[in-house]
mmCIF file of C-alpha atoms in Angstrom:
data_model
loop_
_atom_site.group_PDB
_atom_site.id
_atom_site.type_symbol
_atom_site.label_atom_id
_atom_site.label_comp_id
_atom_site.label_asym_id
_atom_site.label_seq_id
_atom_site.Cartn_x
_atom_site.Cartn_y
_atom_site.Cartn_z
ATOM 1 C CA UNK A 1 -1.845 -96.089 -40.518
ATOM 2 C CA UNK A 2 -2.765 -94.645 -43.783
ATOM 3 C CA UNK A 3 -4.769 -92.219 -41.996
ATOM 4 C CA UNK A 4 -2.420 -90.552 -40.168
ATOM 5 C CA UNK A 5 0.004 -90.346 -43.101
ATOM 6 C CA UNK A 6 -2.896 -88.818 -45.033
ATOM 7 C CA UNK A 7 -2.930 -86.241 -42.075
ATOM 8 C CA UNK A 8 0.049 -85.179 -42.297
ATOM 9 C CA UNK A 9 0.658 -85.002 -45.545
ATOM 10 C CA UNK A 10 -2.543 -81.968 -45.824
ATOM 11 C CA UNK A 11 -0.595 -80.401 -42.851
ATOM 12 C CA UNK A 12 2.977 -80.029 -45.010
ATOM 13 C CA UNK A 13 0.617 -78.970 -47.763
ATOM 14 C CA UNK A 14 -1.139 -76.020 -45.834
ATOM 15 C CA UNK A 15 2.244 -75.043 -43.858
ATOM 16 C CA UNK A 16 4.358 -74.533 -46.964
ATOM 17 C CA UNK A 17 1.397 -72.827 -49.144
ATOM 18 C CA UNK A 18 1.231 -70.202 -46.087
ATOM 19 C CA UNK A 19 5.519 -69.772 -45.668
ATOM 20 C CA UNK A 20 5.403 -69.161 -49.770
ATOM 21 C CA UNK A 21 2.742 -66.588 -49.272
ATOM 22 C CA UNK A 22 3.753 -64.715 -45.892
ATOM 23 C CA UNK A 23 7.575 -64.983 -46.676
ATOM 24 C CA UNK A 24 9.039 -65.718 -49.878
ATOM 25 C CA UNK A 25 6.105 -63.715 -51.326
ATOM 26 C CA UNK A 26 5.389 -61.392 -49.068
ATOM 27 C CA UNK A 27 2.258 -58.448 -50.139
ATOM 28 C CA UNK A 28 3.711 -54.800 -51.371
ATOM 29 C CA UNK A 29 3.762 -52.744 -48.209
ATOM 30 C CA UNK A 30 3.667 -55.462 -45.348
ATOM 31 C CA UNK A 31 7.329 -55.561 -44.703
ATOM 32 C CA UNK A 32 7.546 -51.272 -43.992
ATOM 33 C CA UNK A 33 4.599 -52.586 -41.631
ATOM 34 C CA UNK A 34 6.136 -54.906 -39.989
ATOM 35 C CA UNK A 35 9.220 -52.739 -39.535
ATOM 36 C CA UNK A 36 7.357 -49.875 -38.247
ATOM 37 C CA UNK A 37 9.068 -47.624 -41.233
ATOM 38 C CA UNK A 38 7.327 -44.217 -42.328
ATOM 39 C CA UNK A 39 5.688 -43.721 -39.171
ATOM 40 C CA UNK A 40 5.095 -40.183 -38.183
ATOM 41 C CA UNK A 41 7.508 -38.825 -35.437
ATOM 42 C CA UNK A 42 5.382 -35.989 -34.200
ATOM 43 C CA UNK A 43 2.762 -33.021 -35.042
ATOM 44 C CA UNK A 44 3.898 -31.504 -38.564
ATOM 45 C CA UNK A 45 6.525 -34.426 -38.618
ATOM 46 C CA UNK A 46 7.309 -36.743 -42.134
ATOM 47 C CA UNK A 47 7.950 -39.775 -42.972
ATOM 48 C CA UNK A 48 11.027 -41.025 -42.301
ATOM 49 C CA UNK A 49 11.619 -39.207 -39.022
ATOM 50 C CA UNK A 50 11.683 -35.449 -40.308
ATOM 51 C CA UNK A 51 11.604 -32.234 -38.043
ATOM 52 C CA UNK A 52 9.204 -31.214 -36.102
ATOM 53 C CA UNK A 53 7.068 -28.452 -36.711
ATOM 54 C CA UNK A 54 5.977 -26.240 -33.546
ATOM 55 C CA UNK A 55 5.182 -22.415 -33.285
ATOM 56 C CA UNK A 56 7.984 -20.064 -32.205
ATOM 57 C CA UNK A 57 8.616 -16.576 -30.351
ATOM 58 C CA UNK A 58 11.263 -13.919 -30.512
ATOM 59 C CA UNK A 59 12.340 -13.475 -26.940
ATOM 60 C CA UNK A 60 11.687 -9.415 -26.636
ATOM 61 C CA UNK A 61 12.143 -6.611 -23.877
ATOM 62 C CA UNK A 62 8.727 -5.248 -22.586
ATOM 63 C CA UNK A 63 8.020 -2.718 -19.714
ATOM 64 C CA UNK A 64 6.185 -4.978 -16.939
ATOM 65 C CA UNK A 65 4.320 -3.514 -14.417
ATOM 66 C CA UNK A 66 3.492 -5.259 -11.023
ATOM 67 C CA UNK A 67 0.512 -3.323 -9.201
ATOM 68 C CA UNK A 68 -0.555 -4.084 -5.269
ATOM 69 C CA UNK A 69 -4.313 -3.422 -4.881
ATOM 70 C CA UNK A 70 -5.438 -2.809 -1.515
ATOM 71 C CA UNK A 71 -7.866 -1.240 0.844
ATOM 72 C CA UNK A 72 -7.313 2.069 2.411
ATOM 73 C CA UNK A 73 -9.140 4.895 3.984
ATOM 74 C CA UNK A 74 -9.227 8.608 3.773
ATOM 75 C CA UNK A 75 -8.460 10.841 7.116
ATOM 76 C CA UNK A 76 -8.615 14.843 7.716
ATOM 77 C CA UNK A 77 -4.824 16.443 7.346
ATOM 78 C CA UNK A 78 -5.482 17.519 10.718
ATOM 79 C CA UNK A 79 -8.801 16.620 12.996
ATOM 80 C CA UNK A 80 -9.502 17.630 17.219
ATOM 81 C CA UNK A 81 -12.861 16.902 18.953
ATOM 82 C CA UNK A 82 -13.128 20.265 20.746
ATOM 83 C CA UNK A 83 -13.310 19.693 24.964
ATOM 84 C CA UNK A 84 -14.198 22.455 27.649
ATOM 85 C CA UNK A 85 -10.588 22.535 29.752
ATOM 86 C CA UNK A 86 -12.946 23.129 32.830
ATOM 87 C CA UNK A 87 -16.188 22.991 33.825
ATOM 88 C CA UNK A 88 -18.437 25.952 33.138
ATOM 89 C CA UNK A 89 -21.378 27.381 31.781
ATOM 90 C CA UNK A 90 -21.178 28.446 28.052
ATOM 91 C CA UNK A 91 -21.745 31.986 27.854
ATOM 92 C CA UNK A 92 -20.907 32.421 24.104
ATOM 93 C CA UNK A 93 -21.490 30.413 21.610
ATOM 94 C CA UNK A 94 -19.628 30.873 18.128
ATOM 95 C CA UNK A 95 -19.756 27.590 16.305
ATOM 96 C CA UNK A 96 -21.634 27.642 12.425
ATOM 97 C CA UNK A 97 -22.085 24.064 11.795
ATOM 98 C CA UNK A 98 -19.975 23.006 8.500
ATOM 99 C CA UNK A 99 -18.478 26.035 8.044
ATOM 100 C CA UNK A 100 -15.078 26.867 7.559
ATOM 101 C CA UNK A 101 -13.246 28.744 10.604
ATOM 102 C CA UNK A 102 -9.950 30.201 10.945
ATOM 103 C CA UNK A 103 -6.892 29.483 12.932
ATOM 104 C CA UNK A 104 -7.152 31.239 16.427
ATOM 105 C CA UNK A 105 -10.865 32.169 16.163
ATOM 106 C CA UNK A 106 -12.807 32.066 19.211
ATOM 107 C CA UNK A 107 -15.184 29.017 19.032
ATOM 108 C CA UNK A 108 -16.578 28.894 22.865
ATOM 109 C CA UNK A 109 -16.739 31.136 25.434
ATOM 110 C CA UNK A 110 -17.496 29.908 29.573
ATOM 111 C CA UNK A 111 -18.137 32.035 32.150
ATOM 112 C CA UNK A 112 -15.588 34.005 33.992
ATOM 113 C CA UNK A 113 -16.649 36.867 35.974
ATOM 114 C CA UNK A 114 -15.974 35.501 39.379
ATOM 115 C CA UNK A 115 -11.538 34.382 37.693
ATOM 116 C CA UNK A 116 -11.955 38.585 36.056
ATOM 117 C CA UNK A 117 -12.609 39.701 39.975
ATOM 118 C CA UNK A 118 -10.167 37.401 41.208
ATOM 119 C CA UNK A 119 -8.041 38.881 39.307
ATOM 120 C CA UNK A 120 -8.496 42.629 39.918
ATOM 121 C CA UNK A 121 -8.671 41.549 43.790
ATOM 122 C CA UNK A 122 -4.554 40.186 42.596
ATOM 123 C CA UNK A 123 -3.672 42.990 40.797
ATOM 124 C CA UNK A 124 -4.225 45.639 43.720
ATOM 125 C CA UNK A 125 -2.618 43.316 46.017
ATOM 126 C CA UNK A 126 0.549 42.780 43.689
ATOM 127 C CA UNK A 127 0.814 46.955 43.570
ATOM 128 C CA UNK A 128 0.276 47.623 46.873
ATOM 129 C CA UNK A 129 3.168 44.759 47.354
ATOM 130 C CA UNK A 130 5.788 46.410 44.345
ATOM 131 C CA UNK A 131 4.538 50.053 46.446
ATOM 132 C CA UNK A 132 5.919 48.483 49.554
ATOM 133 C CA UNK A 133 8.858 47.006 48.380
ATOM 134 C CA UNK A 134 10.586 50.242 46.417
ATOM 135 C CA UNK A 135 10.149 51.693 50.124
ATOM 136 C CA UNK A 136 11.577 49.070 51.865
ATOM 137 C CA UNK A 137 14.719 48.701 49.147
ATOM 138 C CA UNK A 138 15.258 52.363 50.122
ATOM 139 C CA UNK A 139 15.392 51.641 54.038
ATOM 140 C CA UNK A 140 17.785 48.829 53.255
ATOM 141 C CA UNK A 141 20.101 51.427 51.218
ATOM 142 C CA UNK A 142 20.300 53.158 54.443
ATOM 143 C CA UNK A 143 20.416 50.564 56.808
ATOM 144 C CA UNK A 144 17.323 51.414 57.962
ATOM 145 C CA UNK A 145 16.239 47.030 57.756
ATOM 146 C CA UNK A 146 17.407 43.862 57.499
ATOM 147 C CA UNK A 147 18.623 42.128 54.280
ATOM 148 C CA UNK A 148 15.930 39.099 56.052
ATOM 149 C CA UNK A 149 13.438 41.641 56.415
ATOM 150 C CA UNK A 150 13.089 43.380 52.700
ATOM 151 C CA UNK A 151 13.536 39.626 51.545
ATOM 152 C CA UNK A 152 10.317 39.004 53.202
ATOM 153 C CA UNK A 153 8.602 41.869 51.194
ATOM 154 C CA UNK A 154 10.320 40.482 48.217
ATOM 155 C CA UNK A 155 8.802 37.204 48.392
ATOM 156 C CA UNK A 156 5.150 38.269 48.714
ATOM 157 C CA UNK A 157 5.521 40.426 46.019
ATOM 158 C CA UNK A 158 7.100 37.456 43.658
ATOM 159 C CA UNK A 159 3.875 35.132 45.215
ATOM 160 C CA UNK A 160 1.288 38.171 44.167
ATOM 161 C CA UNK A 161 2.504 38.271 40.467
ATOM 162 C CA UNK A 162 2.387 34.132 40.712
ATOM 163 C CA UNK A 163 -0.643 34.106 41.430
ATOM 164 C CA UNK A 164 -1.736 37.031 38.307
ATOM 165 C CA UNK A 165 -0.781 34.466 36.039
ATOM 166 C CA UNK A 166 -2.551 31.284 37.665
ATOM 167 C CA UNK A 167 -6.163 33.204 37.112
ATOM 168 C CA UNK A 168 -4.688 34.480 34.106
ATOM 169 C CA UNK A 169 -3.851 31.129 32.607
ATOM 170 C CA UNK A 170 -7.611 30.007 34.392
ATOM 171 C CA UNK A 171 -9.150 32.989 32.035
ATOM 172 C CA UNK A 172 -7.224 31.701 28.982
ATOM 173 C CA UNK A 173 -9.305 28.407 29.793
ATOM 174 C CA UNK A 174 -12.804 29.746 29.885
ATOM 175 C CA UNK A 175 -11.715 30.781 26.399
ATOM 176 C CA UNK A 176 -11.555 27.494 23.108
ATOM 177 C CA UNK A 177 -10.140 28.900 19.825
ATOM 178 C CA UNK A 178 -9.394 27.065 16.457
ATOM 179 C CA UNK A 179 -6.248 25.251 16.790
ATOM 180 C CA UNK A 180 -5.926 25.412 12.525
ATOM 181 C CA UNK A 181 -7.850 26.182 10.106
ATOM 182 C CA UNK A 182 -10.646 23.657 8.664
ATOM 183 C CA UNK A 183 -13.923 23.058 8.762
ATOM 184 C CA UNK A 184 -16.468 22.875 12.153
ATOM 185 C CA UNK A 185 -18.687 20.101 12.650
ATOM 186 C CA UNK A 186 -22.325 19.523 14.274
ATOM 187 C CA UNK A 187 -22.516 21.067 17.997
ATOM 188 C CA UNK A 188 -23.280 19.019 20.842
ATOM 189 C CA UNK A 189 -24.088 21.724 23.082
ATOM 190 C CA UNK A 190 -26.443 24.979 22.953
ATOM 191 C CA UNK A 191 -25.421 28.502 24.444
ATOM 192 C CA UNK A 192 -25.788 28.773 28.346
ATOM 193 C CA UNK A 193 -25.286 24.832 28.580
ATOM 194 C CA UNK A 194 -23.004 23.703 31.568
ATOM 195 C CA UNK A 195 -20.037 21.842 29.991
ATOM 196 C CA UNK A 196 -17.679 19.896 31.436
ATOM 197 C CA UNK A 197 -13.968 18.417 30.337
ATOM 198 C CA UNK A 198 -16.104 15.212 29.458
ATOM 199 C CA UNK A 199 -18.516 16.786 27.128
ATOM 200 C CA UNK A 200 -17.926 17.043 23.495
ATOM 201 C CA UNK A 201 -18.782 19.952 21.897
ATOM 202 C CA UNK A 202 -17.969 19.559 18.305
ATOM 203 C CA UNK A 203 -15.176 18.403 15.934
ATOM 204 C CA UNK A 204 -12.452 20.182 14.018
ATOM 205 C CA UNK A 205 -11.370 18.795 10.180
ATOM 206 C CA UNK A 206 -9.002 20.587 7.506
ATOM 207 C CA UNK A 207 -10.290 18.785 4.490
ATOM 208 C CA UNK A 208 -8.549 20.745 1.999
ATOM 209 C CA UNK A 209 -5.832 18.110 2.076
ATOM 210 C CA UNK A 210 -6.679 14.322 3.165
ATOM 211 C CA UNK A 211 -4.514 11.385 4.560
ATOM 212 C CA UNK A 212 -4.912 7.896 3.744
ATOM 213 C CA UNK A 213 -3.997 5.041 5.139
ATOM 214 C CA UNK A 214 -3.212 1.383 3.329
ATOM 215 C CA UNK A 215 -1.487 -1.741 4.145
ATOM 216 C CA UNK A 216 1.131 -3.276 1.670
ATOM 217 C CA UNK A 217 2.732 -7.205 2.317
ATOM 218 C CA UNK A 218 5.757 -6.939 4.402
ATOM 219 C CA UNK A 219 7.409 -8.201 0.925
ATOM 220 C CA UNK A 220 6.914 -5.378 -0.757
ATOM 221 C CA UNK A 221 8.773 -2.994 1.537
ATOM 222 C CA UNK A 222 11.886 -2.449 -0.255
ATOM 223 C CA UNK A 223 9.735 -1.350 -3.392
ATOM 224 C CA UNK A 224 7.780 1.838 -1.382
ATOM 225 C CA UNK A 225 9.248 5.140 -0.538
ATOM 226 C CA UNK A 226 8.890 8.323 0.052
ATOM 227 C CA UNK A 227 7.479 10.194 -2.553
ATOM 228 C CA UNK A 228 6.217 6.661 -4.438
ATOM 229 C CA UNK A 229 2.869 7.842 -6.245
ATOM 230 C CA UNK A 230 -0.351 6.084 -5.908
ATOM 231 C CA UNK A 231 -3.942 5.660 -7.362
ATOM 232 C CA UNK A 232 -6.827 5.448 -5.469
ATOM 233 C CA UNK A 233 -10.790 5.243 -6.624
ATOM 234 C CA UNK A 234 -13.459 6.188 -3.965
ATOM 235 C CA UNK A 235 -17.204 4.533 -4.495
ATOM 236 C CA UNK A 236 -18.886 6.617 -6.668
ATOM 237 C CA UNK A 237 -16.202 8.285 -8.673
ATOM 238 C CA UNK A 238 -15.379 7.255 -12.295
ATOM 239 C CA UNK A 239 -11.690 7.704 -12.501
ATOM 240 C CA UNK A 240 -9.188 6.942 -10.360
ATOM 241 C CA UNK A 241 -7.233 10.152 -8.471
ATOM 242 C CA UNK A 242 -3.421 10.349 -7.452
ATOM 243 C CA UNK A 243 -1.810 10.725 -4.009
ATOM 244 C CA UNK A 244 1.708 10.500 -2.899
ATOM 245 C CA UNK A 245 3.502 8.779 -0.412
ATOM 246 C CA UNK A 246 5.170 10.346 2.865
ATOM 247 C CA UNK A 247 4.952 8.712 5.256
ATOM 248 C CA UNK A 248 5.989 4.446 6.068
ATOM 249 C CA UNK A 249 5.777 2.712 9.733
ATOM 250 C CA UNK A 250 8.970 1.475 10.255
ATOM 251 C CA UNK A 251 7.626 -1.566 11.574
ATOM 252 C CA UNK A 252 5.709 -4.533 10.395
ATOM 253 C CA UNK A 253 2.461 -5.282 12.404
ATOM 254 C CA UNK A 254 2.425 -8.819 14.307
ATOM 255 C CA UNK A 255 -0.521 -10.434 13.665
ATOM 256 C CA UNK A 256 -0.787 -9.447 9.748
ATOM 257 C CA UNK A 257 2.446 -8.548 8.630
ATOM 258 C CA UNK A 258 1.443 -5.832 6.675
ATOM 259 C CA UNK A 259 3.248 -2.529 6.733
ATOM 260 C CA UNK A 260 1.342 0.689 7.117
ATOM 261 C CA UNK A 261 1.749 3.541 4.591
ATOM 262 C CA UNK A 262 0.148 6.769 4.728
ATOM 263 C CA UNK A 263 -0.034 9.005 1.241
ATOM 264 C CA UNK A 264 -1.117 12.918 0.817
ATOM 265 C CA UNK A 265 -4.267 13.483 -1.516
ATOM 266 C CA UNK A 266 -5.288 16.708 -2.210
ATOM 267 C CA UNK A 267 -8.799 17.839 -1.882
ATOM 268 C CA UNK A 268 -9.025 21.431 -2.745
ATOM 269 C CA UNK A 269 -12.049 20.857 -4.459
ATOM 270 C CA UNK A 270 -13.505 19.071 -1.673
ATOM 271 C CA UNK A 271 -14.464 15.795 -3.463
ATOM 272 C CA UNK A 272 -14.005 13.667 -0.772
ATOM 273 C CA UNK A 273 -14.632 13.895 2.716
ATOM 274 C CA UNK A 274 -12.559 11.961 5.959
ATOM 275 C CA UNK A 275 -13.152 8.260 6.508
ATOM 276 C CA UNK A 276 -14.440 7.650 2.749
ATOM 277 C CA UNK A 277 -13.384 4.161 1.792
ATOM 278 C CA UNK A 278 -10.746 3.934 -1.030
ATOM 279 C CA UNK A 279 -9.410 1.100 -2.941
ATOM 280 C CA UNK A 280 -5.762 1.740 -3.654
ATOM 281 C CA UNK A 281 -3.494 0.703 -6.242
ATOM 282 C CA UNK A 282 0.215 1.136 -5.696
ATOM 283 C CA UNK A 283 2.831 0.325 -8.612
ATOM 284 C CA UNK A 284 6.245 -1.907 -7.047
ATOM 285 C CA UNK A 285 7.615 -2.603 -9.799
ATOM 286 C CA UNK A 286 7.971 -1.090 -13.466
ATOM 287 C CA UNK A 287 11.014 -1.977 -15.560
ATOM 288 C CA UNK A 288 11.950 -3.594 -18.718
ATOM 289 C CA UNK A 289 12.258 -7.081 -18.887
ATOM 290 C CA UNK A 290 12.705 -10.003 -21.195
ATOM 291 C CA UNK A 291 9.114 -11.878 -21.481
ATOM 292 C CA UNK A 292 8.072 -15.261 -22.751
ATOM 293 C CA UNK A 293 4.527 -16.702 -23.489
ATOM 294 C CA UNK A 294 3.384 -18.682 -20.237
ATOM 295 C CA UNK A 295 3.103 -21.819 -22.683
ATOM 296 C CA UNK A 296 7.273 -21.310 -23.137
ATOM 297 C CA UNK A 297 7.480 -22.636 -19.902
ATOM 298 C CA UNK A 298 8.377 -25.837 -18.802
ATOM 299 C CA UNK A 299 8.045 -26.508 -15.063
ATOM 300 C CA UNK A 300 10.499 -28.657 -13.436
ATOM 301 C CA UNK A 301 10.332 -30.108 -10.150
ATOM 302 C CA UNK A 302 12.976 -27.474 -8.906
ATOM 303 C CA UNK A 303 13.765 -25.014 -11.983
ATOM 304 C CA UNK A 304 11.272 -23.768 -15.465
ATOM 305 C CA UNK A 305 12.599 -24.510 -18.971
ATOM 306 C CA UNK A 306 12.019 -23.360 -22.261
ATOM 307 C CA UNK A 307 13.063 -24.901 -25.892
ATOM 308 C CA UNK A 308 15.686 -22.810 -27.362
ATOM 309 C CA UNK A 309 15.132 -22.965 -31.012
ATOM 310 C CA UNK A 310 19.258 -22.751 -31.970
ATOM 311 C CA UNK A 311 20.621 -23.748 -35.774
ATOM 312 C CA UNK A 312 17.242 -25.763 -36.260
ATOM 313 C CA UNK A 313 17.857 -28.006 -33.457
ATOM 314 C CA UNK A 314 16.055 -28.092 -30.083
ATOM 315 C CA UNK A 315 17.719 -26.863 -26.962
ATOM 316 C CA UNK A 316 16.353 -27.210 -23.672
ATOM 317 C CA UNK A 317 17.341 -24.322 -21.551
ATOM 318 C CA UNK A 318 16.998 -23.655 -17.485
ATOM 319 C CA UNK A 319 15.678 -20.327 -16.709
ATOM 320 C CA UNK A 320 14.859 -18.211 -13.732
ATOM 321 C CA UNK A 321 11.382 -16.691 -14.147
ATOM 322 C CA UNK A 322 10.127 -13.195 -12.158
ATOM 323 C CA UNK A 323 6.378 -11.764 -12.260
ATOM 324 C CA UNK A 324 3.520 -13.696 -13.923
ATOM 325 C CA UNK A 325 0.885 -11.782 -15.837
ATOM 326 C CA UNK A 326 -2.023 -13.592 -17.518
ATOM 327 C CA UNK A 327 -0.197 -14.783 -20.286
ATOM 328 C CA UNK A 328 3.538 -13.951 -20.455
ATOM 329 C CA UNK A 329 6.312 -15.040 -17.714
ATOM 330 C CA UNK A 330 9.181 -12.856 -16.705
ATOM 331 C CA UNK A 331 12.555 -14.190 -17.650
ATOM 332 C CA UNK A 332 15.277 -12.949 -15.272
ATOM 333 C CA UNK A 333 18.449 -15.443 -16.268
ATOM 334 C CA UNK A 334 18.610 -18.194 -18.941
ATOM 335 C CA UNK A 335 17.828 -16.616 -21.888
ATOM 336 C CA UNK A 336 18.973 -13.278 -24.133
ATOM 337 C CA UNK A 337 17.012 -10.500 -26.217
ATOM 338 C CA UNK A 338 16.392 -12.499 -29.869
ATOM 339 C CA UNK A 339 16.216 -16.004 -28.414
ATOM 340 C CA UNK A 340 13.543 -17.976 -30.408
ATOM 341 C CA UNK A 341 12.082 -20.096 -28.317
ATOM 342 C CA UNK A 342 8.897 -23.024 -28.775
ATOM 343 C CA UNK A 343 5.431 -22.388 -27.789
ATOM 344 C CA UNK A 344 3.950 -25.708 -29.479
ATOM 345 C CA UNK A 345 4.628 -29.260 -29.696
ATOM 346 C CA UNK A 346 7.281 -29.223 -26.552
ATOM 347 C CA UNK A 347 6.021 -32.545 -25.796
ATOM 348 C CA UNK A 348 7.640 -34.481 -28.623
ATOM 349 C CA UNK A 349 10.773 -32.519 -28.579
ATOM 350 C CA UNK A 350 14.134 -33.764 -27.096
ATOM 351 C CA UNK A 351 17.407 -32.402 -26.628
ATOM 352 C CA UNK A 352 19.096 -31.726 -29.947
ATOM 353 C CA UNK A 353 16.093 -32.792 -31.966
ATOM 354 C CA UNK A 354 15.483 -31.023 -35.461
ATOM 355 C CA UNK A 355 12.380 -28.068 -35.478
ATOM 356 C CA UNK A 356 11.005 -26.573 -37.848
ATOM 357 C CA UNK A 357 9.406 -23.258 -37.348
ATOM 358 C CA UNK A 358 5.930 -23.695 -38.838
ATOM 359 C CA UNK A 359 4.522 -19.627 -37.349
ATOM 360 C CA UNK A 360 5.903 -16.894 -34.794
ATOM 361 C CA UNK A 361 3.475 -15.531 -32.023
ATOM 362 C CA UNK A 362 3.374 -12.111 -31.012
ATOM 363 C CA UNK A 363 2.276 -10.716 -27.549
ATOM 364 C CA UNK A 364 -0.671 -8.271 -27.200
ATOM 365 C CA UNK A 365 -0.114 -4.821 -26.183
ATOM 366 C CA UNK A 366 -1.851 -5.515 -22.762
ATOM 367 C CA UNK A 367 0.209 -8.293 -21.312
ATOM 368 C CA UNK A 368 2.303 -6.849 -19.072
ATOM 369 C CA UNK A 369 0.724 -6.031 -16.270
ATOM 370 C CA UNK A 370 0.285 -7.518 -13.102
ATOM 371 C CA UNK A 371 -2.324 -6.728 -10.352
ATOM 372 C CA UNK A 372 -1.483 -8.376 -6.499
ATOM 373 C CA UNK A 373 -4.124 -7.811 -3.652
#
């Protein structure tokens, strides 16, 4: 029995030397401890739960540029592969390989003699036919024929001349001239070859001015017209050369839903020659527009926010955003020329929560511009 009061007499001991020491006497500091008092509320925060210190930007107007890069080639102004009409030999031969030739000059010449006596063999027939009917319109004057009978003489006369111009348009055949103006390729053919409508002979290109062909996104229709300039660089060339729109299919291909555009490049100079891949770069859009960082933004399962920095307290703002460059996002509603909004520390802001501005951030000079392929 004595034992057990023993016991629990050191217990009641131990127990009240540990409530004087934890409570009634408790050690400087351990009851802001316990509380949880002083603690930091955030980066740049103080004691006591001060504002929080985060990086801002002015929200400012910049010119931003959206460019479509895509792959094109370059076709003659104007290009024929040169066919005999009929089948013939070639009797004259007039074709200096990659020279220039003019409009209407005689490139090929076929034989003909046997259409040229045709034709005289047509021509006496048609007089001796015109001969006989000024007689016969005199007989008819006096009744010396029939109306049915000097119509007879009329019609072989009419049939003569027809047939004048069917060897006559034959001769024109034996006879290939320059269509326009350009540039003659490598011959196919030697003079006193036999040529037929199948064989090639050569090709025709004006080069002076060039065509070229590119595909845009169906998307970006509404942003191309007529007259919209381009830039194109060619392998090999160290700066980029212009061209200008005139042309747009007015419909959208099927399986790629790409339109077509064709732009006008000069080549006086003769730079570049016809089916020369080019890698084109075509400017949509190019406007000023308010821009934030791309750390601004706050993406929300349906919208993008930003932290309005507004009489030191935080403001969470929705926004709708436009083109993305590589570091700044275009802001088309939600926010006003001047805004200040966060860059650091949004995640230990809330609504209505004090900021400090600790620095401001500017943009470089090179972000705002946008490249699409």
């Amino acid at each position: 029995m004595k034992r057990w009061i023993a016991i629990v007499l050191v217990v009641l001991v131990v127990g009240g030397i540990i409530v004087y020491n934890k409570v009634l006497h408790p050690a400087p500091g351990a009851e802001g401890k316990a509380s949880g008092g002083g603690a930091k509320g955030g980066p740049g925060g103080a004691r006591g739960g001060g504002p929080t210190s985060v990086n801002g930007f002015v929200v400012i107007s910049k010119r931003l540029q959206e460019d479509i890069v895509s792959s094109g080639s370059l076709l003659a102004a104007e290009q024929v592969d040169i066919y005999p009409e009929i089948s013939a030999r070639i009797t004259q031969l007039n074709i200096r390989e990659g020279q220039p030739v003019a409009k209407g000059a005689l490139l090929v010449k076929l034989f003909d003699a046997d259409l040229r006596a045709q034709l005289q063999k047509l021509q006496a027939q048609a007089d001796n036919a015109r001969r006989t009917e000024e007689r016969n319109k005199q007989l008819l004057d006096r009744g010396g024929i029939s109306q049915q009978e000097y119509d007879i003489v009329t019609t072989n006369l009419r049939s003569s001349l027809a047939d004048i111009d069917l060897v006559k348009a034959n001769l024109q055949r034996t006879e290939i001239r320059a269509p326009f103006s350009g540039i003659i390729g490598l011959r196919n053919v030697s003079s006193g070859a036999v040529v037929s409508p199948s064989t090639l002979i050569a090709r025709l290109q004006q080069v002076t001015s060039l065509k070229l062909d590119f595909s845009i996104p169906e998307k970006y229709g509404p942003f191309v017209h007529n007259g919209s300039k381009i830039l194109f660089l060619v392998d090999g060339a160290n700066n980029p050369s212009q061209g200008i729109v005139y042309a747009i299919e007015p419909g959208v291909e099927e399986q790629t839903r790409n339109l077509r555009i064709r732009a006008r490049v000069s080549n006086t100079s003769l730079q570049y020659r016809p089916g020369t891949f080019a890698r084109v770069t075509l400017t949509v859009q190019n406007e000023q527009s308010l821009v934030v960082p791309t750390q601004a933004v706050i993406p929300q399962t349906r919208s993008n926010q930003v932290v309005v920095i507004k009489n030191g307290k935080a403001k969470f703002t929705d926004i709708k955003i436009g083109l993305r460059t590589e570091g700044t996002v275009q802001v088309l509603e939600g926010l006003s020329r001047g805004d200040t909004v966060a860059t650091t520390g949004l995640l230990f802001l809330k609504p209505d929560s004090p900021v400090k501005i600790g620095g401001m951030i500017t943009l470089p000079p090179s972000e705002a511009k946008v490249a699409t392929n």
